[in-house]
Coordinates of C-alpha atoms in Angstrom, one line a residue:
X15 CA 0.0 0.0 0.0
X16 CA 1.1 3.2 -1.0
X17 CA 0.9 6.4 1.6
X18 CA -0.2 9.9 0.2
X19 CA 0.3 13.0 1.4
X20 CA -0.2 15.3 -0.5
X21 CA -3.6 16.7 -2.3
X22 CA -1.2 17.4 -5.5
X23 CA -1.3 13.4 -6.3
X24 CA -2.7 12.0 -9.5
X25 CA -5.5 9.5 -7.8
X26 CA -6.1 12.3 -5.4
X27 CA -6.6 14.6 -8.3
X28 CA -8.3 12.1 -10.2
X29 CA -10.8 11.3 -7.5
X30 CA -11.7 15.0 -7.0
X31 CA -12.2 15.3 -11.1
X32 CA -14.4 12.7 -10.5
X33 CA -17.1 14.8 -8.8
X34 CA -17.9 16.4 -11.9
X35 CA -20.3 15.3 -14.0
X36 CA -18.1 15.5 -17.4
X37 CA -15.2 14.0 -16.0
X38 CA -17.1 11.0 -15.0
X39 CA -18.5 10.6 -18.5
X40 CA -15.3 11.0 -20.1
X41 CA -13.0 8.6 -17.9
X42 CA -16.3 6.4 -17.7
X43 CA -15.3 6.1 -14.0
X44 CA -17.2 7.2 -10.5
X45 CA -16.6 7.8 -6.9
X46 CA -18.0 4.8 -4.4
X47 CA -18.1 5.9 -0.9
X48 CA -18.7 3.7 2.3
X49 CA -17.4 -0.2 3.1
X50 CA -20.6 -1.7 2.4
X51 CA -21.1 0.1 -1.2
X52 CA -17.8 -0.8 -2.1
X53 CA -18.3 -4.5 -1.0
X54 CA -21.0 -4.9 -2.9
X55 CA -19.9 -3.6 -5.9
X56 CA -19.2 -6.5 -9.0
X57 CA -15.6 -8.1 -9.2
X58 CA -13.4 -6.3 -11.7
X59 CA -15.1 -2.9 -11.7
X60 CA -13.3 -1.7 -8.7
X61 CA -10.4 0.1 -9.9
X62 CA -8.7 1.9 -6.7
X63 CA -9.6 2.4 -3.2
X64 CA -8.3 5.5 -1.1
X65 CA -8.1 4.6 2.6
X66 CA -8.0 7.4 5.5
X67 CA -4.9 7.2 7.5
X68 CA -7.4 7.6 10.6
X69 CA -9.6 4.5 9.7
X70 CA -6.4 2.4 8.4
X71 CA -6.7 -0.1 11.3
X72 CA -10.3 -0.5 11.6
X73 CA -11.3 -3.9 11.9
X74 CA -14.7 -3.2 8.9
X75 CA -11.8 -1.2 6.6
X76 CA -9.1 -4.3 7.3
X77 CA -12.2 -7.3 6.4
X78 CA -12.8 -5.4 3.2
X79 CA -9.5 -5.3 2.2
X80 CA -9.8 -9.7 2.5
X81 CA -12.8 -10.2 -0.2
X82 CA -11.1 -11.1 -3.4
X83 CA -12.4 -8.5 -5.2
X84 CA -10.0 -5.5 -3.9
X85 CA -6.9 -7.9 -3.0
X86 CA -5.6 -6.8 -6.2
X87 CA -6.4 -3.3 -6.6
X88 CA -4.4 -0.4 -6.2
X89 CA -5.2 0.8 -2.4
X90 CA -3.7 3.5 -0.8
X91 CA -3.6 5.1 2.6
X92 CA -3.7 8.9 2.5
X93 CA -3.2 11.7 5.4
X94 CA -6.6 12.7 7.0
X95 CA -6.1 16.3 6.1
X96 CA -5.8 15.3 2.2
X97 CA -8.4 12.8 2.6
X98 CA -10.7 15.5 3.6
X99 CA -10.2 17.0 -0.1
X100 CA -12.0 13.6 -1.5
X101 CA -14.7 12.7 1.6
X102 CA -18.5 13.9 0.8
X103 CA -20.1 12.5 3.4
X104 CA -20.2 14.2 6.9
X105 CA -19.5 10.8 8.9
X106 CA -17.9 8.8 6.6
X107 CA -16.3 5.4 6.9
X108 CA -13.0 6.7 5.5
X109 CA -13.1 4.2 2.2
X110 CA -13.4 5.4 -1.4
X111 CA -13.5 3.6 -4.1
X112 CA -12.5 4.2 -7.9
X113 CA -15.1 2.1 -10.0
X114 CA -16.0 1.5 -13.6
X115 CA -19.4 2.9 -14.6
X116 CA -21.2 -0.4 -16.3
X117 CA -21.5 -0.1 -19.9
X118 CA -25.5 -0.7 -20.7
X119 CA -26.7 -0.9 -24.5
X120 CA -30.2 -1.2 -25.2
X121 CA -29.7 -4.3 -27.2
X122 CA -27.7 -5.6 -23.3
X123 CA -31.3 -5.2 -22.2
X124 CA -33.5 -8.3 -21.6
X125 CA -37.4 -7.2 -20.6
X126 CA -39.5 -9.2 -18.7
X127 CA -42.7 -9.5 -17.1
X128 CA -42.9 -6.6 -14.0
X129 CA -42.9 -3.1 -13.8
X130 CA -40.1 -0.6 -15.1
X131 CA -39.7 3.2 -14.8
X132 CA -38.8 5.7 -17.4
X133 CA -37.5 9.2 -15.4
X134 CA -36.9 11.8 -18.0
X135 CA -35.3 15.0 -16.8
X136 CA -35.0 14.8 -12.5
X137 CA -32.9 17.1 -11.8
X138 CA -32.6 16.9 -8.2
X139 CA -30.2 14.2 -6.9
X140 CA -32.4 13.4 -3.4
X141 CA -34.8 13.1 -5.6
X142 CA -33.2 10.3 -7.8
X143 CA -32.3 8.9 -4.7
X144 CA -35.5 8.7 -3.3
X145 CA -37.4 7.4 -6.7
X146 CA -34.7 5.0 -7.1
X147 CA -35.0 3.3 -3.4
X148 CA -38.8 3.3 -3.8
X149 CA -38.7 1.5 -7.0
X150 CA -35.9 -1.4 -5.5
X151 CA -39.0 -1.4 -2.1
X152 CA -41.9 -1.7 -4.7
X153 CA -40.1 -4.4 -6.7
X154 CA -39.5 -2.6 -9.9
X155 CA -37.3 -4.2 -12.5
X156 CA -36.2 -1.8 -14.2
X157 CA -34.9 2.1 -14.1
X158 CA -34.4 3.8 -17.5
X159 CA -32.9 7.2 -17.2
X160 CA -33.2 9.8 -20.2
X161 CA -30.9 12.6 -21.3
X162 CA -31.1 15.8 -19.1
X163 CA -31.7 13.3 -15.7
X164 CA -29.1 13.7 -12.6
X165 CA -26.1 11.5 -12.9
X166 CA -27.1 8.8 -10.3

């Protein structure tokens, strides 16, 4: 594991990049936060993971780093004042993750019987949020978002 220190690094600058909408798009890349989202994202699609220095030795941070998913990514441990330049969350676990945004094509989509949503232009991200975990409750199958809806 490599240490950081310093807010000038490449993944720390990468990672910050990340919070913009554009950037994500471009790199085709997005900013996990939180042990259990990064545990249950798919083998393969995580690409780093940032550690605070703080939260290095915590017994939830050290069993992530055992799944077999992130025993071969790039992890790094970085400074709690730098880390602080990359953490959105008020009370956060002090894991990111680097991931690789899926790449869905309509023909990649097989439909079945159930209900699906089309959300065209939310704007809000709460919003998103709260459509989105209301749909997984009410046992929706599907979530189609169109152009000029908040990156989820």
């Amino acid at each position: 594991m490599e240490f950081i220190q310093s807010k000038d690094n490449k993944t720390i600058k990468h990672i910050i990049a990340l919070g913009q909408r554009k950037n994500r798009q471009k790199s085709g890349e997005y900013i996990v936060e939180g042990i259990r989202s990064i545990r249950d994202i798919a083998m393969g699609a995580i690409k780093t993971v940032v550690i605070r220095e703080s939260k290095s030795q915590d017994k939830n941070v050290l069993d992530l780093l055992t799944l077999d998913s992130i025993q071969a990514v790039p992890t790094y441990i970085v400074q709690d004042p730098v880390f602080d330049k990359i953490d959105n969350t008020v009370n956060g676990q002090g894991v990111v993750a680097i991931v690789s945004k899926p790449k869905h094509n309509i023909e990649s989509v097989s439909i079945e019987d159930g209900l699906y949503i089309t959300l065209d232009g939310v704007q809000d991200p709460g919003n998103l949020g709260t459509i989105i975990r209301t749909a997984v409750a009410a046992g929706v199958k599907g979530i189609f978002l169109m152009k000029g809806t908040v990156d989820p």
